[in-house]
Amino acid sequence: MLDDRYDLAFRLYPYARSADQDAPAPVRHPVVIVGGGPIGMSMALDLAEQGVASVILDDHEGVGAGSRAICFAKRALEIADRHGFGVAAHEKGVVWNLGKVFHGDKLAYEFNLLPEEGHKFPAFINLQQPYFEKFAVERIRELQAAGAEIDIRGKNRVDSIEQLDGGVRLNIMTPEGPYQIDADWLIACDGAGSPTRKMLGLDFDGRVFQDSFLIADVRMTADFPVERRFWFDPPFKSGASALLHKQPDDVWRIDFQIGWDVDRQEELKEANIRARVDQMLGPDIKYDIVWSSIYTFQCRRMKKFRHDRVIFAGDSAHQVSPFGARGANSGVQDVDNLGWKLALVMKGAAGEALLDSYEMERMYAADENILNSTRATDFITPKSEVSQIFRNAVLELAKDHAFARPLVNSGRLSLPSIYDGSELNSEDGLRASGFDAPLRTRPGAPATDAPLADGWLLEKLGGRFQILAIGVAAPDPIAFDGGVAEPLAIQVSAEIQARYLGDAPSAVYLLRPDQHIAARWATYEPAAVKAALHRALGK
Amino acid sequence: MSKLVTDPNIPDHDGFYSELIALHEGRSKAESDAINAKLILLLANHIGDRAILSEAFAHAGKDQQS
């Protein structure tokens, strides 16, 4: 019936009977989200920011156990901050900058993420996924208390989906039996194995890698430094490669590459896990095994992320190997991209072209993530003898020669996609005017954070269209069908100069509700801003 | 004095590496060895500087295990 498929870390949304279950006819909701993981919960928060109510259906009563997506990147934290729980995640998380890559017992390569000063959030934190989800649910509870219409329904499993004219009908199973609801829009955030995708019979093609990894989360009070350590051919022989990463609560994530043909049940026996961990840590270190799992990996995506009224976000739409922390981080960016677009379409202020841009921009990002993650996977698990020979040659050369170090690929860490070529972008007026303006803030890029006299730039951006005036007087708001683009004037500082102006004395930026830059100019021309706004609405 | 460039010098290094590995996809080991030999000769001719090539030979042959 409704047996749990996994253990819970936190029981946050126990089953409760909904009035919908006693309604004489299926109740219709504007948005239903399937899956209450990090992406589903973020989706509800993003829609709430736009004033859109949602119902979240999850087949469990809380957050699943296991650290899973432990690396949260700066951009995901910035989005979580806009959703109201970025600071909680940051405070709980472990900040790390140093990464060391070993080949055998020798250090092959070392990198420092060397975070640029002047950002609210660090490049990365390590945080067990259940905490990220818990902070999101706590934020939802706060918004509910303040009147937001977000309805989390635990132990509500979607068993089938019928396409309606302009919506869908869901057949839902609960501990008290089945019921139906209708939705104008269904957002599937139900993970890589997406039941929604399967029920609709949709494709999910790509590459399967012939290897598997054993994850062991161990709790110990070890004095290891807070750094990421990766071994190719580790001297302790516990796997073909190994990764050690620190998490909060004195928990360490260890990944061992154990090969393709493994007996999962055998490998997951505590004695066998301990044998590998002991070989790595030595006999004197005491630890508890908190969680363990074996994963294989795929790089694949759907051909289309939207199927009429059903939209896929996160792992349900695209799956990557874990190298590079591109799974949950890209899913959160899907949400960021989708929320405002869907809200404007629901209001009738934009057409379906705006939703098509979700698919276009996030497919571009998914392909970028798949490319990076595939390359890292090919380096870590070479699939031919010659590939292995080149890999080992790179690792050997890296010890003495700087040129080989950038070739060492144990994962290219997640950076936000820049939507170059998106139809929502307008011209880069600042560079067209002859200024050497920074490329990091070109149209399509997410706004870069910077300190202001009273907080951080990104804290003032997002949720609506904005006209950022730098070194020029704030213009009047520009009203459009469905909203208002609000002005925000900021002073020029060294960081703003470097990140937004280059050698230009002033600039005007048009920002989308997801903090991505739609267009920029040297001076304020109302007609140009209006045209760019029109374009950014998919018109 | 060293003339061989050993600092990073290849733009899009991940793309380069991936193309290099792709060159060998579906080849037998013997075919791959032949491809590698041709590749070395082509690149050596392009470099065309005996001193640089000797330096590269020395680095490549150093501490070769197994």
XYZ file of C-alpha atoms in Angstrom:
605
model
C 0.000 0.000 0.000
C 1.934 3.021 1.223
C 5.028 1.546 2.730
C 8.014 3.819 3.186
C 10.741 3.225 0.624
C 13.384 4.769 2.859
C 14.027 5.834 6.476
C 13.295 9.391 7.499
C 15.796 11.870 8.917
C 13.024 14.239 10.039
C 9.281 13.534 10.137
C 8.149 16.995 9.117
C 4.785 16.524 7.439
C 2.826 13.620 8.915
C -0.241 12.544 7.003
C -3.311 14.628 7.785
C -6.683 14.337 6.136
C -7.340 17.117 3.645
C -10.786 18.598 3.024
C -10.183 17.657 -0.623
C -10.597 14.008 0.375
C -14.202 14.704 1.431
C -15.131 16.943 -1.486
C -17.936 15.662 -3.745
C -15.913 16.451 -6.877
C -12.160 16.811 -7.450
C -10.978 20.177 -6.109
C -8.959 22.207 -8.593
C -5.631 23.819 -7.603
C -3.556 26.258 -9.626
C -0.251 24.419 -9.051
C 0.474 20.942 -7.729
C 4.077 19.951 -7.065
C 4.927 16.247 -6.980
C 7.847 15.496 -4.686
C 8.821 17.278 -1.482
C 12.592 17.120 -1.845
C 14.877 20.150 -2.034
C 13.575 21.038 -5.489
C 9.862 20.616 -4.714
C 10.110 22.639 -1.510
C 12.150 25.359 -3.233
C 9.564 25.411 -6.017
C 6.765 26.102 -3.533
C 8.816 28.883 -1.944
C 9.623 30.437 -5.304
C 5.951 30.403 -6.319
C 4.947 31.838 -2.937
C 7.305 34.739 -3.609
C 5.216 35.361 -6.731
C 1.955 35.042 -4.779
C 1.097 31.674 -6.326
C -0.462 28.993 -4.092
C 0.693 25.411 -4.364
C 0.012 21.919 -3.063
C 3.014 19.625 -2.522
C 2.381 15.890 -2.662
C 4.985 13.581 -1.158
C 4.679 9.845 -0.681
C 6.590 10.017 2.612
C 5.994 11.972 5.800
C 9.293 13.771 5.885
C 12.825 14.099 4.722
C 14.719 10.954 3.752
C 17.828 9.972 5.666
C 21.293 10.161 4.152
C 23.568 13.039 3.287
C 23.084 12.595 -0.494
C 23.637 15.978 -2.205
C 26.160 17.273 0.291
C 27.706 20.147 -1.674
C 25.673 23.314 -2.002
C 27.165 25.939 -4.273
C 27.072 29.708 -3.908
C 24.325 30.222 -6.482
C 22.021 27.688 -4.801
C 22.625 29.432 -1.470
C 21.838 32.816 -3.009
C 18.562 31.450 -4.335
C 17.816 29.812 -0.970
C 18.496 33.183 0.623
C 15.840 34.777 -1.549
C 13.571 31.905 -0.500
C 14.357 32.753 3.134
C 16.602 29.941 4.383
C 20.025 30.567 2.838
C 21.476 31.938 6.079
C 20.249 28.930 8.085
C 21.915 26.598 5.566
C 25.138 28.618 5.577
C 25.321 28.722 9.379
C 24.855 24.979 9.673
C 27.126 24.103 6.753
C 30.852 23.473 6.674
C 32.713 26.000 4.517
C 35.690 24.581 2.636
C 38.083 26.022 0.083
C 41.022 23.689 -0.184
C 40.937 20.585 -2.353
C 43.754 18.054 -2.578
C 44.058 15.407 -5.268
C 46.363 12.464 -4.640
C 47.677 9.830 -7.024
C 48.671 6.868 -4.921
C 50.331 8.378 -1.869
C 51.623 11.454 -3.695
C 49.912 14.825 -3.892
C 49.206 15.357 -7.592
C 47.347 18.615 -7.451
C 45.932 21.050 -4.978
C 43.323 23.728 -5.580
C 41.984 26.562 -3.543
C 38.576 27.904 -4.477
C 40.017 31.234 -3.242
C 36.703 32.887 -2.802
C 36.569 36.453 -3.995
C 35.900 38.830 -1.128
C 32.683 40.780 -1.029
C 30.023 38.090 -1.379
C 27.390 37.165 1.181
C 27.883 33.438 0.534
C 30.987 31.280 0.119
C 31.772 29.263 -3.027
C 30.603 26.042 -1.389
C 29.293 24.564 1.805
C 28.948 20.937 2.744
C 25.616 20.193 4.329
C 23.640 16.994 4.609
C 20.681 17.205 2.226
C 18.131 16.547 5.018
C 19.151 19.830 6.661
C 18.647 21.763 3.431
C 15.171 20.252 3.109
C 14.375 20.833 6.780
C 15.322 24.513 6.570
C 13.130 24.859 3.468
C 10.157 23.269 5.258
C 10.723 25.483 8.313
C 10.619 28.495 6.006
C 7.386 27.193 4.459
C 5.903 26.861 7.963
C 6.805 30.510 8.662
C 5.151 31.637 5.448
C 2.074 29.519 6.169
C 1.792 31.189 9.584
C 1.870 34.531 7.764
C -0.944 33.390 5.453
C 0.864 31.933 2.424
C -1.081 29.184 0.668
C 1.348 26.276 0.610
C -0.126 22.909 1.445
C 2.300 20.039 2.142
C 0.571 16.671 2.066
C 2.606 13.777 3.428
C 1.805 10.163 2.521
C 0.050 11.324 -0.614
C 1.275 9.196 -3.494
C 0.298 10.025 -7.058
C -0.782 6.777 -8.706
C -1.917 8.036 -12.072
C -2.290 11.199 -14.073
C -4.994 12.032 -16.608
C -4.579 14.876 -19.062
C -7.485 17.303 -18.957
C -8.182 20.214 -21.219
C -5.976 22.916 -19.668
C -4.813 20.836 -16.746
C -4.407 17.401 -15.243
C -6.320 15.110 -12.892
C -4.346 13.242 -10.248
C -5.347 9.983 -8.639
C -3.774 10.015 -5.213
C -3.383 7.216 -2.674
C -3.316 7.927 1.054
C -3.356 5.753 4.200
C -7.129 6.431 4.238
C -7.670 5.473 0.628
C -7.669 7.199 -2.730
C -8.939 10.625 -3.818
C -8.597 12.928 -6.798
C -7.559 16.508 -7.332
C -7.161 18.603 -10.467
C -4.351 20.999 -11.246
C -3.931 23.753 -13.807
C -0.195 23.061 -13.716
C 1.725 20.089 -12.453
C 5.417 20.431 -11.605
C 7.259 17.140 -11.313
C 10.105 17.412 -8.805
C 10.089 13.707 -8.061
C 13.723 12.904 -8.728
C 15.767 10.887 -11.181
C 13.424 7.913 -10.997
C 10.439 10.272 -11.525
C 7.201 8.266 -11.268
C 5.472 11.178 -13.042
C 7.753 10.788 -16.041
C 7.140 7.048 -16.098
C 3.372 7.401 -15.745
C 3.361 9.713 -18.742
C 5.621 7.304 -20.663
C 8.240 9.966 -21.393
C 11.827 9.483 -22.532
C 14.967 9.838 -20.406
C 17.963 8.966 -22.535
C 21.684 9.214 -21.986
C 24.727 7.335 -20.841
C 25.073 4.822 -18.048
C 28.571 4.557 -16.585
C 29.795 1.078 -15.799
C 31.030 1.619 -12.296
C 29.609 1.997 -8.839
C 30.478 3.889 -5.722
C 30.009 2.984 -2.100
C 29.182 5.922 0.160
C 29.856 5.682 3.867
C 28.998 8.552 6.171
C 31.003 8.056 9.339
C 30.869 10.020 12.571
C 34.215 10.542 14.250
C 36.043 13.284 16.061
C 39.026 13.235 13.736
C 41.537 15.993 13.434
C 41.619 15.936 9.645
C 41.710 19.387 8.139
C 38.562 20.793 6.537
C 39.442 20.124 2.919
C 38.249 17.956 0.107
C 40.583 15.004 -0.464
C 40.412 12.860 -3.546
C 42.611 9.864 -4.330
C 43.206 8.215 -7.677
C 44.507 4.686 -7.002
C 44.585 5.273 -3.245
C 47.468 3.659 -1.360
C 44.969 2.181 1.116
C 43.421 0.127 -1.719
C 39.810 0.579 -0.587
C 38.674 1.443 -4.094
C 39.897 2.598 -7.514
C 39.343 6.129 -6.243
C 38.210 7.614 -2.963
C 36.833 10.907 -1.715
C 36.800 12.323 1.803
C 34.636 15.331 2.636
C 33.651 16.913 5.936
C 30.048 17.543 6.878
C 28.466 19.167 9.950
C 27.972 17.174 13.186
C 31.429 15.500 12.973
C 30.261 13.412 10.035
C 32.602 12.628 7.149
C 31.498 11.515 3.714
C 33.661 8.812 2.195
C 33.098 7.567 -1.360
C 34.861 4.472 -2.691
C 34.844 3.538 -6.348
C 34.214 -0.209 -6.180
C 33.636 -1.355 -9.760
C 30.654 -2.448 -11.815
C 30.022 -6.086 -10.959
C 29.468 -5.891 -7.228
C 27.152 -7.735 -4.892
C 25.336 -4.791 -3.370
C 23.969 -6.635 -0.353
C 27.386 -8.056 0.434
C 29.172 -4.711 0.035
C 26.659 -2.948 2.270
C 27.239 -5.292 5.207
C 28.715 -3.290 8.052
C 31.763 -5.549 8.390
C 32.636 -5.059 4.727
C 32.173 -1.304 4.868
C 34.347 -1.183 7.982
C 37.061 -3.177 6.242
C 37.328 -0.483 3.543
C 37.110 2.414 5.988
C 39.680 0.862 8.351
C 42.129 0.429 5.497
C 41.718 4.118 4.726
C 41.754 5.605 8.217
C 44.066 3.166 9.944
C 43.247 0.856 12.838
C 43.243 3.418 15.657
C 40.395 5.686 14.622
C 37.000 4.956 16.149
C 33.880 5.869 14.216
C 30.195 5.087 13.769
C 28.657 4.400 10.387
C 25.779 6.855 10.071
C 24.573 6.003 6.593
C 25.732 3.971 3.647
C 24.582 3.453 0.118
C 25.790 2.237 -3.264
C 25.180 4.345 -6.310
C 25.714 3.965 -10.000
C 25.432 6.948 -12.240
C 23.982 8.178 -15.447
C 24.118 11.335 -17.484
C 20.789 11.826 -19.230
C 17.975 14.252 -19.786
C 14.490 14.485 -21.178
C 14.104 15.751 -24.735
C 11.520 18.256 -23.493
C 11.090 19.581 -19.957
C 7.504 20.656 -20.531
C 4.699 18.463 -21.746
C 1.700 20.763 -22.032
C 0.634 21.377 -18.421
C 3.246 19.111 -16.853
C 6.665 20.658 -16.218
C 9.748 18.785 -15.023
C 12.386 20.353 -12.775
C 15.539 18.997 -11.141
C 16.651 15.371 -11.415
C 13.318 14.319 -12.916
C 14.319 16.288 -16.035
C 18.074 15.751 -16.063
C 20.477 13.543 -14.223
C 24.229 13.933 -13.875
C 26.976 11.954 -12.180
C 27.782 13.382 -8.766
C 31.222 14.721 -9.723
C 30.989 18.484 -9.624
C 27.949 18.844 -7.368
C 25.678 19.635 -10.271
C 22.511 17.774 -9.252
C 20.669 19.621 -6.500
C 22.483 22.844 -7.374
C 21.113 22.817 -10.910
C 17.662 21.755 -9.710
C 17.457 24.808 -7.467
C 18.363 26.929 -10.498
C 15.571 25.269 -12.503
C 13.143 26.419 -9.839
C 14.622 29.901 -9.883
C 14.113 30.058 -13.632
C 10.615 28.596 -13.666
C 8.785 30.311 -10.792
C 8.445 33.819 -12.149
C 7.738 32.638 -15.680
C 4.929 30.342 -14.639
C 3.478 33.067 -12.399
C 3.362 35.555 -15.290
C 1.821 32.994 -17.623
C -0.810 32.113 -14.995
C -1.656 35.801 -14.652
C -2.084 36.025 -18.400
C 0.723 38.599 -18.560
C 2.962 36.427 -20.720
C 2.410 33.737 -23.300
C 3.678 30.217 -23.573
C 6.829 31.529 -25.243
C 8.012 32.503 -21.776
C 7.620 28.902 -20.608
C 9.431 27.738 -23.733
C 12.335 29.882 -22.552
C 12.424 27.861 -19.303
C 13.003 24.772 -21.351
C 15.550 26.450 -23.589
C 17.592 28.075 -20.828
C 17.561 25.137 -18.467
C 18.268 22.572 -21.188
C 21.299 24.618 -22.095
C 22.323 24.484 -18.424
C 21.582 20.748 -18.222
C 23.733 20.074 -21.286
C 26.562 22.096 -19.782
C 26.269 20.132 -16.536
C 26.100 16.811 -18.362
C 29.170 17.706 -20.437
C 31.226 18.657 -17.374
C 30.058 15.736 -15.352
C 30.672 13.272 -18.202
C 34.221 14.528 -18.675
C 34.960 14.200 -14.961
C 33.488 10.717 -14.941
C 35.587 9.673 -17.940
C 38.688 10.896 -16.117
C 37.834 9.201 -12.831
C 36.663 5.933 -14.372
C 38.592 5.608 -17.677
C 36.755 3.211 -19.912
C 39.654 1.937 -22.037
C 43.265 1.009 -21.467
C 44.555 3.947 -23.452
C 42.260 6.333 -21.583
C 43.687 4.947 -18.339
C 47.235 5.422 -19.635
C 46.579 9.075 -20.495
C 44.870 9.637 -17.153
C 47.827 8.240 -15.234
C 50.275 10.207 -17.384
C 48.420 13.412 -16.524
C 48.536 12.561 -12.824
C 52.256 11.817 -12.942
C 53.100 14.948 -14.914
C 50.940 17.047 -12.579
C 53.363 16.442 -9.727
C 56.141 18.387 -11.480
C 54.488 20.385 -14.235
C 51.898 23.115 -13.857
C 50.411 22.535 -17.312
C 49.070 19.099 -16.385
C 47.263 20.230 -13.249
C 44.256 21.827 -14.924
C 43.809 18.556 -16.827
C 43.313 16.613 -13.592
C 39.558 16.261 -13.391
C 38.006 14.991 -10.183
C 34.895 17.093 -10.851
C 34.450 20.652 -12.159
C 32.483 22.309 -9.430
C 29.080 23.716 -10.202
C 28.903 27.274 -11.479
C 25.680 28.912 -12.614
C 24.978 28.828 -16.331
C 25.108 32.034 -18.292
C 22.208 31.983 -20.727
C 24.162 33.225 -23.731
C 21.940 33.367 -26.759
C 18.684 33.232 -24.815
C 15.821 34.867 -26.638
C 15.023 36.810 -23.474
C 18.343 38.680 -23.637
C 18.765 42.044 -25.284
C 21.987 43.554 -26.557
C 24.937 44.268 -24.335
C 24.620 48.045 -24.732
C 27.463 48.704 -22.356
C 30.024 46.889 -24.500
C 28.345 48.082 -27.701
C 29.053 51.629 -26.479
C 32.749 50.772 -26.474
C 33.261 50.163 -22.770
C 35.359 47.284 -21.493
C 32.524 46.088 -19.260
C 32.968 42.894 -17.242
C 31.840 39.740 -19.055
C 30.656 38.107 -15.842
C 27.671 40.474 -15.813
C 26.796 40.274 -19.508
C 23.162 39.673 -20.521
C 22.166 36.127 -19.576
C 24.427 35.983 -16.510
C 23.169 35.890 -12.943
C 23.876 39.117 -11.060
C 27.116 38.959 -9.090
C 26.889 39.815 -5.427
C 28.670 42.860 -3.993
C 28.711 44.601 -0.627
C 26.609 47.738 -0.264
C 26.623 50.272 2.571
C 23.559 48.575 4.060
C 23.892 44.886 3.249
C 24.408 42.933 0.038
C 23.376 43.682 -3.512
C 21.668 40.331 -4.055
C 19.503 40.866 -0.970
C 17.919 43.787 -2.840
C 17.415 41.937 -6.102
C 14.945 39.347 -7.250
C 11.306 38.397 -7.165
C 10.421 41.136 -9.668
C 11.888 42.986 -12.642
C 14.249 45.750 -11.569
C 16.166 48.569 -13.176
C 19.522 48.844 -11.484
C 20.956 52.360 -11.827
C 24.665 52.606 -11.067
C 26.145 56.072 -10.886
C 23.037 57.613 -12.461
C 19.799 58.871 -10.903
C 17.117 56.241 -10.302
C 14.632 56.234 -13.185
C 10.859 56.085 -12.762
C 9.252 52.659 -12.389
C 8.088 51.126 -15.660
C 4.688 49.452 -15.509
C 3.896 46.524 -17.759
C 0.963 44.172 -18.071
C 1.509 41.904 -15.049
C 3.832 44.012 -12.931
C 6.192 46.922 -12.486
C 9.917 47.109 -13.129
C 11.191 48.928 -10.069
C 14.217 51.184 -9.995
C 17.116 50.603 -7.612
C 19.930 53.136 -7.491
C 23.254 52.121 -5.989
C 26.518 53.951 -5.390
C 29.714 53.082 -7.182
C 32.176 51.192 -4.976
C 35.374 49.368 -5.915
C 33.451 46.065 -6.136
C 30.611 47.557 -8.173
C 33.123 49.172 -10.501
C 34.944 45.877 -11.042
C 31.842 43.698 -11.312
C 29.367 45.964 -13.134
C 31.129 48.905 -14.790
C 34.642 48.070 -15.943
C 35.855 51.345 -17.440
C 32.345 52.784 -17.838
C 31.413 55.727 -15.573
C 27.849 54.540 -15.114
C 25.472 51.782 -16.148
C 21.825 50.770 -16.182
C 20.959 47.074 -15.853
C 17.607 45.370 -16.421
C 17.279 42.412 -14.069
C 14.816 39.550 -14.231
C 13.013 38.223 -11.158
C 15.557 35.363 -11.006
C 18.389 37.935 -10.697
C 19.647 37.168 -14.184
C 20.661 40.134 -16.306
C 18.402 40.789 -19.287
C 20.217 43.807 -20.731
C 22.594 46.646 -19.830
C 23.452 50.084 -21.116
C 25.798 52.947 -20.361
C 22.987 55.423 -19.791
C 19.271 55.345 -19.123
C 17.094 55.349 -22.228
C 13.479 54.569 -21.316
C 12.632 53.255 -24.789
C 15.520 50.791 -24.736
C 14.594 49.529 -21.266
C 10.947 49.099 -22.295
C 11.940 47.151 -25.386
C 14.269 44.908 -23.368
C 11.540 44.327 -20.781
C 9.126 43.356 -23.527
C 11.675 40.899 -24.864
C 12.432 39.464 -21.407
C 8.723 38.661 -21.090
C 9.014 36.426 -24.117
C 7.062 38.787 -26.369
C 67.876 27.332 -19.843
C 64.483 25.703 -20.148
C 62.607 26.442 -23.339
C 59.832 23.883 -22.945
C 56.575 25.495 -21.860
C 55.269 23.609 -18.810
C 52.767 26.194 -17.626
C 49.151 25.779 -18.711
C 48.981 26.778 -22.366
C 45.892 25.062 -23.835
C 42.624 26.997 -23.939
C 39.518 24.904 -23.158
C 41.699 22.228 -21.599
C 38.750 19.974 -20.731
C 37.556 20.109 -24.338
C 41.073 19.290 -25.542
C 41.368 16.280 -23.241
C 37.962 14.981 -24.179
C 38.810 15.234 -27.918
C 42.085 13.423 -27.315
C 40.322 10.551 -25.564
C 37.589 10.489 -28.200
C 40.282 9.995 -30.855
C 40.907 6.574 -29.336
C 37.322 5.524 -28.881
C 36.547 2.144 -30.410
C 40.211 1.461 -31.319
C 42.242 -1.548 -30.322
C 45.283 -0.998 -28.128
C 47.583 -1.538 -31.125
C 45.668 1.035 -33.170
C 45.807 3.469 -30.271
C 49.549 3.007 -29.909
C 49.979 3.746 -33.604
C 47.783 6.836 -33.324
C 49.834 8.051 -30.388
C 53.089 7.516 -32.248
C 51.832 9.502 -35.231
C 50.556 12.190 -32.911
C 53.973 12.566 -31.270
C 55.701 12.804 -34.637
C 53.233 15.360 -35.969
C 53.507 17.548 -32.897
C 57.302 17.171 -32.762
C 57.571 18.372 -36.351
C 55.335 21.302 -35.545
C 57.557 22.263 -32.609
C 60.647 21.844 -34.763
C 63.120 22.850 -32.066
C 65.606 20.117 -31.158
C 66.393 21.557 -27.734
C 62.723 21.720 -26.768
C 62.096 18.200 -28.005
C 65.064 16.848 -26.037
C 63.783 18.558 -22.944
C 60.328 17.028 -23.439
C 61.881 13.582 -23.942
C 63.735 13.965 -20.657
C 60.597 14.944 -18.732
C 58.487 12.182 -20.290
C 61.102 9.500 -19.534
C 61.707 10.602 -15.961
C 60.886 8.183 -13.132
C 58.805 6.019 -15.394
C 57.250 3.376 -13.198
C 56.624 -0.219 -14.274
